Coordinates of C-alpha atoms in Angstrom, one line a residue:
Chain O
X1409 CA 12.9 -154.2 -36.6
X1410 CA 12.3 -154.2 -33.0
X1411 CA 12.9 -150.7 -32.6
X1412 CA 9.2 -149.3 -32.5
X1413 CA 8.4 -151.4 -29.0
X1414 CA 7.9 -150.3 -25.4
X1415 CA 10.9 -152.2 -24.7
X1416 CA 13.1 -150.5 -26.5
X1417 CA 14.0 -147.5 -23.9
X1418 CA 14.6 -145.0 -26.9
X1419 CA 11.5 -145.6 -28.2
X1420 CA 9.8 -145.0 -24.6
X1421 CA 11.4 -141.5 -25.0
X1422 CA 9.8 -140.7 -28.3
X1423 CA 6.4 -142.1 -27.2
X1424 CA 6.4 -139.8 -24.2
X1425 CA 7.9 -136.8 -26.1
X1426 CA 5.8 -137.4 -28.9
X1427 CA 2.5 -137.4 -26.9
X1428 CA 3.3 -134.8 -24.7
X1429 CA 3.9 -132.2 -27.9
X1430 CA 0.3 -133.6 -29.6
X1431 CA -1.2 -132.9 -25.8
X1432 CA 0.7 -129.6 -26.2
X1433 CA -0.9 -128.8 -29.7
X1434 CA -4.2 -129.6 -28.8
X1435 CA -4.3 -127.7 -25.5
X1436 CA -3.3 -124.5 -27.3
X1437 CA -6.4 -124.9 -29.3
X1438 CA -8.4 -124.7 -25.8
X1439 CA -6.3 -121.7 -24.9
X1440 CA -7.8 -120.2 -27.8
X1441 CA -11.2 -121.2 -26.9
X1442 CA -10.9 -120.1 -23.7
X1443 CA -9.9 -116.4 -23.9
X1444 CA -12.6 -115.9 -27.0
X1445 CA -14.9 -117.1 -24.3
X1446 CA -13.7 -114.8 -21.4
X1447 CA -13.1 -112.0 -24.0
X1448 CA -16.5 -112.1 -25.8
X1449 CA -14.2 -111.3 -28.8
X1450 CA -11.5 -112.3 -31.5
X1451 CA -14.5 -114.6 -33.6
X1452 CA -13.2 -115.4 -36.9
X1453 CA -16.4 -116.6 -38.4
X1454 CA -19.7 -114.3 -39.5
X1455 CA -22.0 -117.1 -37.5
X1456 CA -20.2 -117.0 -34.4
X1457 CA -21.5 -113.1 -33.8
X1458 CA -24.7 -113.8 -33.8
X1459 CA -26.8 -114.8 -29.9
X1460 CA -26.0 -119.0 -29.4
X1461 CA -25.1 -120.8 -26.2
X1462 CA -21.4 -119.8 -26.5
X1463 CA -22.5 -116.0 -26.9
X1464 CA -25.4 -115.2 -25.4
X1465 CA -24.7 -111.8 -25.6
X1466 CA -23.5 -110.8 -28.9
X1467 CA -22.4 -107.2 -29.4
X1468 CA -20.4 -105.3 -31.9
X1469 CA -16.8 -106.0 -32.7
X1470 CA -16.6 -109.2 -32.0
X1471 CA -15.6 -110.5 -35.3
X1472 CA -12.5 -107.9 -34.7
X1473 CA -9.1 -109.0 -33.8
X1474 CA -8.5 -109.6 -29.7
X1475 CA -4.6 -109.0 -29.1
X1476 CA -5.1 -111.7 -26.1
X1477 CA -7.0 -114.3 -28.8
X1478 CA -4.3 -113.4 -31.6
X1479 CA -0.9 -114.0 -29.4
X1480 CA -3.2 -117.7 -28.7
X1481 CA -3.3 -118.1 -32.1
X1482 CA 0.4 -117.5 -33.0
X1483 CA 1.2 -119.4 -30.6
X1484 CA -0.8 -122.2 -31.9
X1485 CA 1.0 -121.6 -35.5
X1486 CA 4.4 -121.1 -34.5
X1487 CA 3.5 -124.7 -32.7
X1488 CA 2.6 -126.1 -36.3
X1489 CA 6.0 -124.6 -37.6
X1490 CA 7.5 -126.8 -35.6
X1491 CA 5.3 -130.1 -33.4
X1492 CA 4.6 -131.9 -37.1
X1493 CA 8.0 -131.9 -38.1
X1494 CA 9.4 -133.0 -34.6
X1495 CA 6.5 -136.1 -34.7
X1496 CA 8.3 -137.1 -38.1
X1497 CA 11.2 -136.7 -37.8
X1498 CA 11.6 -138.0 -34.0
X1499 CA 9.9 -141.5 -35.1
X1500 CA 12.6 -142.1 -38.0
X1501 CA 15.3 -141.4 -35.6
X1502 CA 14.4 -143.8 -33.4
X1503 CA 14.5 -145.9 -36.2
X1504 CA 17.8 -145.4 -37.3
X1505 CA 18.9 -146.7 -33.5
X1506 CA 20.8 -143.7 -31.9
X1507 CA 22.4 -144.3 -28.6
X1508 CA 20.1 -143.6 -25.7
X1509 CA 21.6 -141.0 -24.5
X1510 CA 21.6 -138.8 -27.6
X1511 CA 18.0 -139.7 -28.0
X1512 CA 17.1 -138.5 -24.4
X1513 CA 19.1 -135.0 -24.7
X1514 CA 17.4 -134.3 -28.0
X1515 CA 13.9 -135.8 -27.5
X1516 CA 13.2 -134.5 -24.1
X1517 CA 15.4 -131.1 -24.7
X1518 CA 12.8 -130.1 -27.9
X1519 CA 9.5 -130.8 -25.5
X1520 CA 11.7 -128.4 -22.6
X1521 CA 12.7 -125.9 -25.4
X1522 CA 8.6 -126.0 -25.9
X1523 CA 6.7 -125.7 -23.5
X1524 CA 9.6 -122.6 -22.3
X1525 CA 8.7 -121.4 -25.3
X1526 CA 5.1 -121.1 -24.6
X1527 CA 5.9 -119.6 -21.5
X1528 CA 7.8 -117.2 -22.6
X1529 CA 5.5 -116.1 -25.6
X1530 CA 2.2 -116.3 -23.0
X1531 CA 3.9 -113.8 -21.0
X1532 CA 4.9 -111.5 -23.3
X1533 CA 8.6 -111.6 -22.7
X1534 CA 11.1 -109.8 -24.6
X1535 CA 11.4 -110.8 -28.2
X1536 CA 15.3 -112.6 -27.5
X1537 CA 14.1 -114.9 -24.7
X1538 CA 11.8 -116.4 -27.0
X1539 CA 13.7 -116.7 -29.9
X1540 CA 16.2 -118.7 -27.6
X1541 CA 13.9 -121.7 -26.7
X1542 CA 12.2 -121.8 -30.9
X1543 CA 16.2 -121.5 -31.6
X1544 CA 16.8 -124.8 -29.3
X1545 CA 14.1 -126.5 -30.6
X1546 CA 14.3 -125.9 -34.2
X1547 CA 18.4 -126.6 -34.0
X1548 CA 17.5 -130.3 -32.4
X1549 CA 14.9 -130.9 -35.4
X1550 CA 17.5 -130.1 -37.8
X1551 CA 20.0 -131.8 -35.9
X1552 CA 17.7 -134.8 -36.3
X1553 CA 17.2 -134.5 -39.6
X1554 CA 20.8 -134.7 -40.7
X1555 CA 21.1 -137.3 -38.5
X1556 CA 18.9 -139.6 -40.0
X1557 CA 20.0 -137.9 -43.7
X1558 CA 23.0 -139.4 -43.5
X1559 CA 22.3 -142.6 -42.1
X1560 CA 19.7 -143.6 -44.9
X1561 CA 22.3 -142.4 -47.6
X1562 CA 24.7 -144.6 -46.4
X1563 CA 22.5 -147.1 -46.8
X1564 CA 21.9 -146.2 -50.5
Chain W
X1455 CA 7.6 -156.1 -40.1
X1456 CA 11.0 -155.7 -41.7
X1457 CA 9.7 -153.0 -43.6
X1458 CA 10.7 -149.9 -41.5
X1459 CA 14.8 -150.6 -41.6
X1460 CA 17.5 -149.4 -43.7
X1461 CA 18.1 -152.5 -45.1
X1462 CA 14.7 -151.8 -47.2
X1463 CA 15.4 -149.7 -50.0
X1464 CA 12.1 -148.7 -49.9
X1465 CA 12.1 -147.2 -46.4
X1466 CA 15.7 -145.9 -47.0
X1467 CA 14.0 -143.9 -50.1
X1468 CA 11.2 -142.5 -47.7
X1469 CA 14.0 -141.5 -44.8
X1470 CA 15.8 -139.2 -47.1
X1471 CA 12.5 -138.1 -48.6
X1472 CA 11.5 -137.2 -45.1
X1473 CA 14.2 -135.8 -44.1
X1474 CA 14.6 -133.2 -46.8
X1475 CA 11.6 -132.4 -46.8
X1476 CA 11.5 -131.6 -42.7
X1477 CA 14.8 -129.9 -43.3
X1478 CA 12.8 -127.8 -46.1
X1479 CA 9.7 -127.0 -42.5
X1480 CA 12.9 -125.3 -40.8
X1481 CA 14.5 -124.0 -43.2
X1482 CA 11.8 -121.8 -43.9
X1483 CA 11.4 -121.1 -40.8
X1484 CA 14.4 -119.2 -40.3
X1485 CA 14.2 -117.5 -44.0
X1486 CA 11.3 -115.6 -41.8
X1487 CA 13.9 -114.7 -39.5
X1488 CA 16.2 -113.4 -41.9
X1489 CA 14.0 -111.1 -44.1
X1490 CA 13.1 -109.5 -40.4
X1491 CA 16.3 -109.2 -39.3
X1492 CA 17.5 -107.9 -42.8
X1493 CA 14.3 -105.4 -43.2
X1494 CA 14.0 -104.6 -39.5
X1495 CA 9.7 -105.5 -40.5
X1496 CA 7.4 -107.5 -40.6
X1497 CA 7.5 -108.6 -37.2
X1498 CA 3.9 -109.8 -35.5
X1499 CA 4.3 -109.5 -31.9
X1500 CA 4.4 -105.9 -29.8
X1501 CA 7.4 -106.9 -27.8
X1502 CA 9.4 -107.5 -30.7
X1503 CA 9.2 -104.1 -31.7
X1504 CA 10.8 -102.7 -28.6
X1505 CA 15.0 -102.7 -28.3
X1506 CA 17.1 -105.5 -27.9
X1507 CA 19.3 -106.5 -29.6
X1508 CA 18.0 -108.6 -32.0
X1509 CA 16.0 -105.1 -32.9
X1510 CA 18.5 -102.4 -32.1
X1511 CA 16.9 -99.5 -33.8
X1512 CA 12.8 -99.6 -33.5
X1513 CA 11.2 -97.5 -35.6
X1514 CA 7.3 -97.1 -36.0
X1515 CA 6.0 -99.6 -38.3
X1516 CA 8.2 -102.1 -38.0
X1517 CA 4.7 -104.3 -36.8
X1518 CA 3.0 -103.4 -40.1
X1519 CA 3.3 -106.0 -43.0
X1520 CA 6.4 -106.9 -45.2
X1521 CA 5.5 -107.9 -48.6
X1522 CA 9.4 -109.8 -48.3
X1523 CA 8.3 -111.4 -45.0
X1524 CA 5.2 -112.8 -45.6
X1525 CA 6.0 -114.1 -48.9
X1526 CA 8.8 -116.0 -47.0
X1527 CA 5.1 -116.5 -44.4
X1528 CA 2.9 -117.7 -47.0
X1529 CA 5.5 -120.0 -48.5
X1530 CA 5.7 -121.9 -45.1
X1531 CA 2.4 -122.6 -44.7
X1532 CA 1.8 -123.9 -47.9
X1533 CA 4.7 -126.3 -46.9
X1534 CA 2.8 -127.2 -44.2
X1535 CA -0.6 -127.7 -45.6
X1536 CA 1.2 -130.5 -47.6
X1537 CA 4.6 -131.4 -46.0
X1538 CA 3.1 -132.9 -43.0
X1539 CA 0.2 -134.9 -44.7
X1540 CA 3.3 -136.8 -46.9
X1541 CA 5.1 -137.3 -44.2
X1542 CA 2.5 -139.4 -42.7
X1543 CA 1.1 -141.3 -45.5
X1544 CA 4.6 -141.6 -47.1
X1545 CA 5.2 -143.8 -43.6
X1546 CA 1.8 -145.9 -44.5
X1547 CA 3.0 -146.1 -48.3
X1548 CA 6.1 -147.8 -46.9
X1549 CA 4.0 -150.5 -44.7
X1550 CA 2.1 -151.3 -47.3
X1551 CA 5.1 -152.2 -49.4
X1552 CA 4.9 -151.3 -52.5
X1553 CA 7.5 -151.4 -55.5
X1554 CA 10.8 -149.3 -55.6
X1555 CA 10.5 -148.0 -59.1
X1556 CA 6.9 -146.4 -57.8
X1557 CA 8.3 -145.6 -54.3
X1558 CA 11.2 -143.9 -55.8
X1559 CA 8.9 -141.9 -58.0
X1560 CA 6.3 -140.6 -56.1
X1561 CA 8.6 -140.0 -53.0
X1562 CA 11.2 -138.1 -54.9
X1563 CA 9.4 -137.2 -57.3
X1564 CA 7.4 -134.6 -54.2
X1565 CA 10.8 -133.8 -53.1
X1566 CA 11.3 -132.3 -56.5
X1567 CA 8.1 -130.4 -56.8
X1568 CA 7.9 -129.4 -53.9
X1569 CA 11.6 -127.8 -54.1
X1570 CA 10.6 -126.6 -57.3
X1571 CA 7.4 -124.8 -55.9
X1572 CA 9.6 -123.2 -53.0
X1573 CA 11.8 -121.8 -56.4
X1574 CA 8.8 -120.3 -58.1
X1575 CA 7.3 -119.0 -55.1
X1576 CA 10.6 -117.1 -53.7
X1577 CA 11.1 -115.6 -57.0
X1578 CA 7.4 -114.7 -57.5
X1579 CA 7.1 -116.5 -61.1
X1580 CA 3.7 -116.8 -62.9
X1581 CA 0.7 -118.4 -60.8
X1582 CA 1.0 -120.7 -63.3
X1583 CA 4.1 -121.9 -62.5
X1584 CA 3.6 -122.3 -58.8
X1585 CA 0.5 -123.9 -59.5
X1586 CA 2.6 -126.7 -61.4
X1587 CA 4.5 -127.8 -59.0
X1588 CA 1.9 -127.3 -56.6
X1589 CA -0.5 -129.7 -58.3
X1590 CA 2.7 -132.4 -58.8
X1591 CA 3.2 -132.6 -55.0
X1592 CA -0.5 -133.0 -54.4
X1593 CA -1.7 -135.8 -56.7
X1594 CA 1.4 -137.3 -55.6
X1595 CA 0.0 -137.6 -51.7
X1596 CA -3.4 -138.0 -53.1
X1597 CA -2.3 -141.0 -55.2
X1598 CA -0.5 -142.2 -52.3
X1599 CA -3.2 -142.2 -49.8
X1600 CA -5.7 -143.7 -52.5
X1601 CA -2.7 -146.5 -52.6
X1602 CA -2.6 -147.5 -48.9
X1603 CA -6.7 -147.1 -48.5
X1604 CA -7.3 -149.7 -51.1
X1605 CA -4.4 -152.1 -49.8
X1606 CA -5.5 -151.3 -46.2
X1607 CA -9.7 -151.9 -47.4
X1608 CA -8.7 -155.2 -49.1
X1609 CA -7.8 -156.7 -45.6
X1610 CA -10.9 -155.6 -43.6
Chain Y
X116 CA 6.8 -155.8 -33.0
X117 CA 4.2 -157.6 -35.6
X118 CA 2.2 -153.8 -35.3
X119 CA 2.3 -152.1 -38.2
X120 CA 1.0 -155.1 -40.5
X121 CA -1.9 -155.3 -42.6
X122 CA -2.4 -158.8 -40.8
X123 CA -3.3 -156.7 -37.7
X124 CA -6.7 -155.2 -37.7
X125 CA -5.9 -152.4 -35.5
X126 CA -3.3 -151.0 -38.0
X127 CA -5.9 -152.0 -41.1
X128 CA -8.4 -149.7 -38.7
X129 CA -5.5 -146.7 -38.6
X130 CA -4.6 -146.8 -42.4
X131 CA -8.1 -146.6 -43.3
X132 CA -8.8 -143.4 -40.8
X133 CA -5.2 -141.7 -41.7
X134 CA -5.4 -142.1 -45.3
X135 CA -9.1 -140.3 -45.4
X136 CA -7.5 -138.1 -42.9
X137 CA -5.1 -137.1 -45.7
X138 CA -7.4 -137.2 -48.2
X139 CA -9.4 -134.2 -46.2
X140 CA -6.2 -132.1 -45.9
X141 CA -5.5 -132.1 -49.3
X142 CA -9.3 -131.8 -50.8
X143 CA -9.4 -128.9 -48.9
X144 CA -6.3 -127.1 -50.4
X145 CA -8.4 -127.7 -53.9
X146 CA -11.7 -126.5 -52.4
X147 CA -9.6 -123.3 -51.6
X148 CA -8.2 -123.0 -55.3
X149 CA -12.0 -123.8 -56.7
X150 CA -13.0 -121.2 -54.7
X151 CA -10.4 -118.4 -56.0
X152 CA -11.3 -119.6 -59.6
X153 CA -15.3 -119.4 -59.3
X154 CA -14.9 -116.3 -57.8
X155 CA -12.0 -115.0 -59.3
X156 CA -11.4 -113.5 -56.6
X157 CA -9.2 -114.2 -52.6
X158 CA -6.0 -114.4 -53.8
X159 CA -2.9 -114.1 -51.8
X160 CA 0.3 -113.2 -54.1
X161 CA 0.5 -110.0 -55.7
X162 CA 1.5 -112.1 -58.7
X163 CA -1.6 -114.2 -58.8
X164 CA -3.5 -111.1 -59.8
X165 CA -1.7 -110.7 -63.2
X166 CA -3.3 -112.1 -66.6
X167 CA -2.8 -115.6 -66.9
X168 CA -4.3 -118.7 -67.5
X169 CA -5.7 -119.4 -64.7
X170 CA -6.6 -115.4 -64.4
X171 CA -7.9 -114.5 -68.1
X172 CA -9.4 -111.1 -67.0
X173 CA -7.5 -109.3 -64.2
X174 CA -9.9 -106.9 -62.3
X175 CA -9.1 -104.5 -58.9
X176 CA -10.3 -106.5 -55.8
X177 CA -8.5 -109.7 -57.3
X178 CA -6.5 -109.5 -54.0
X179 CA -8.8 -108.4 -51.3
X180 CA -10.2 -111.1 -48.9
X181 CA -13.1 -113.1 -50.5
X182 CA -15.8 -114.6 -48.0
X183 CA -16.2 -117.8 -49.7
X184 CA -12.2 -118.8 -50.0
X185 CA -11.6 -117.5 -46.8
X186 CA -13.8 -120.0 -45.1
X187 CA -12.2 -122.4 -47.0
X188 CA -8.9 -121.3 -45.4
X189 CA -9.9 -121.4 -42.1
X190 CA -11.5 -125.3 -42.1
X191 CA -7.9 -125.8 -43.5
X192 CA -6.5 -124.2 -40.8
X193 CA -8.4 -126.2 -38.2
X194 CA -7.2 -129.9 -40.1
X195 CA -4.2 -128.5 -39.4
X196 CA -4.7 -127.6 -35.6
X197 CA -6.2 -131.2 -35.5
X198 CA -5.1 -133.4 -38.3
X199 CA -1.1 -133.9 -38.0
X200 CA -1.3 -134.3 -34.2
X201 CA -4.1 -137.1 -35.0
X202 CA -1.7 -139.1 -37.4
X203 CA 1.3 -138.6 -35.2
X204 CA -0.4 -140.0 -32.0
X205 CA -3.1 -142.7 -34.1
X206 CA 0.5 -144.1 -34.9
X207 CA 2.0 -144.3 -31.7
X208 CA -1.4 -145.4 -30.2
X209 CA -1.5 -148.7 -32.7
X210 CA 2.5 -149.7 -31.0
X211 CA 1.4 -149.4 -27.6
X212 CA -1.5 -152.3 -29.1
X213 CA -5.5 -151.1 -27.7
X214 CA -7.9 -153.4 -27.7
X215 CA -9.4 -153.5 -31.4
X216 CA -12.9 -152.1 -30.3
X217 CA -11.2 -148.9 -28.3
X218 CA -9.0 -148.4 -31.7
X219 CA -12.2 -148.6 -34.1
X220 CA -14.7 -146.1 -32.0
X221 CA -11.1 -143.8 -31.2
X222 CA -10.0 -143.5 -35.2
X223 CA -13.2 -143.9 -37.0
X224 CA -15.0 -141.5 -34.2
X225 CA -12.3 -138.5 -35.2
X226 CA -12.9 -139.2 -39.0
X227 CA -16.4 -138.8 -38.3
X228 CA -16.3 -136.2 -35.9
X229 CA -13.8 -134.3 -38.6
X230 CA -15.9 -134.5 -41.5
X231 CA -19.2 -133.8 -39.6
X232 CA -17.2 -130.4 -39.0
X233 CA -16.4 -130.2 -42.2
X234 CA -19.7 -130.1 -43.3
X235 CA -20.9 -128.0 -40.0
X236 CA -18.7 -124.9 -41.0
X237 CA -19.1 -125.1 -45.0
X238 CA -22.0 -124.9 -44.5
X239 CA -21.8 -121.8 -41.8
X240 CA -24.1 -123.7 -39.1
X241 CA -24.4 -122.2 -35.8
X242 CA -21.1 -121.9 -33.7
X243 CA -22.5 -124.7 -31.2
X244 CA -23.1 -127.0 -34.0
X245 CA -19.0 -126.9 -35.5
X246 CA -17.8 -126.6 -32.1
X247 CA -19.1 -129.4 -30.5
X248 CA -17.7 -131.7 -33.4
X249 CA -14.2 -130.2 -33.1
X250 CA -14.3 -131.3 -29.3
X251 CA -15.3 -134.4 -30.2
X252 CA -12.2 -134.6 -32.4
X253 CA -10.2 -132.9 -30.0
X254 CA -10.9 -135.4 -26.9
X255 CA -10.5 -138.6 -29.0
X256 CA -6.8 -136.9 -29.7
X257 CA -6.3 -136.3 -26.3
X258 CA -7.5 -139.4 -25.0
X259 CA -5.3 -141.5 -27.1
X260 CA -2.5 -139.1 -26.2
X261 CA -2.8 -139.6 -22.3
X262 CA -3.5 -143.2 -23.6
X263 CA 0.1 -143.6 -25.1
X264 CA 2.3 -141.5 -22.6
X265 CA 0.7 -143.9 -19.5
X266 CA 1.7 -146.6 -21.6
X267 CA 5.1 -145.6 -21.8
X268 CA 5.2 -144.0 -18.3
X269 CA 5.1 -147.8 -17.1
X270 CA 7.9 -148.8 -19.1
X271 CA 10.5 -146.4 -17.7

């Protein structure tokens, strides 16, 4: 079991895949912050309406939903969909020893499908070009997941 | 450390564990897709209710709620307020190295209930049934955690 | 690759924080379904609102949004924004081997920083008050995220 060390060049893929999809995940939360805070709107809680730091001047509607706020927020769930499973799923491959190569194209091909992703859904583009790159990286979970299926159950 | 190899029937058990159950995440995923696709509804973003060709007709209220799609919605989040929390303490349960007969149980035995929940909720069964199954695969993470907090507090 | 051993304190520190971690994510699904019982009242499934068991006396409303389990929802929601990336990357973070001190103020701090936010938006305090313990929780994430990919950076 020398699989999960820095020295083992797969692994080095996962650990940079893996942290920059957490980095990813948190960020989008930020996002969210952000454009509530330039928008003055899209507050999900009753408290967060009334006058603080954060609002100093509340007004009505702000509870209501902010289209800019909202696509944020899907964003940020269609990330959950998918990071959580990837961070799983990525460690037990590596430690079922896949061939470098395989690792690399899948590991680093899920963070490109991504972040294109969140390009592509930040800008609005048409509904095909996004379902492409959550098509990629839902395919290379899955992919994974077999992959290590059928290892482990021919170990059984 | 030999804990986290396939020659451990104990981490063997968690792999296919895991791996179902991330295979259940994306599965889900693209059940979504396919009550869309098949209703033409229940879509969430403006730009997917303009023409392409993954929306060849659009019709006006195709961004208004499906009761078929966010069943298929509400389903996968429920995975995922559980799936990913057993994912990572199933991993701990491993380290901690605990018998097979109770690794076998508690890690297939969520596979099951969980499965079983995904049957009662796609077929809209009794709360009561849902709430089963529900309640199975949670004591079963609960019991799991508790597990690896005492082993992990006895060696502070 | 001696890690992920009870023998090392770092990992005793990371079981202890993920396993209360998991613990939070799953009190909260029950905290939801108190909630819908008390109240009888926030459910989700058009099913749900049929006699039952757990729904002796069905009443109109059953289905509209309810305050109380609704704020319940969204502190679930937000473990799950912050929660799974936390486990994911405390993981990672105890293989690339932190001083003990750094691991201890890192994992304990987002426990404490998580359940202090807990407590901040159950009990609806000002939005300064929640927020500042979910960035709290957010930069400890981050950190150990930037943290983990320099480490493997170096190893390329």
């Amino acid at each position: 079991m020398d699989q999960l060390t820095l020295a083992n060049p797969v692994f080095v893929t996962y650990a940079i895949a893996a942290s920059i999809m957490v980095l990813k995940i948190m960020l989008q939360g930020w996002i969210t912050v952000a454009r509530m805070m330039s928008n003055q709107a899209g507050f999900v809680s009753p408290e967060d309406a009334k006058a603080g730091l954060a609002n100093p001047k509340p007004r009505a509607g702000q509870l209501e939903i902010n289209d800019d706020v909202e696509r944020s927020r899907r964003i940020h769930r269609n990330d959950l969909e998918n990071i959580p499973a990837f961070l799983a799923i990525g460690l037990l491959f590596v430690l079922v020893a896949p061939p470098l190569a395989a690792a690399q194209w899948l590991l680093y091909g899920f963070v490109a499908a991504r972040l294109a992703h969140f390009a592509a859904y930040s800008s609005a583009q048409s509904h095909e070009v996004r379902a492409s790159f959550y098509t990629i990286g839902s395919l290379i979970v899955i992919a994974m997941a077999v992959w290590v299926l059928a290892a482990a159950i021919a170990h059984l």
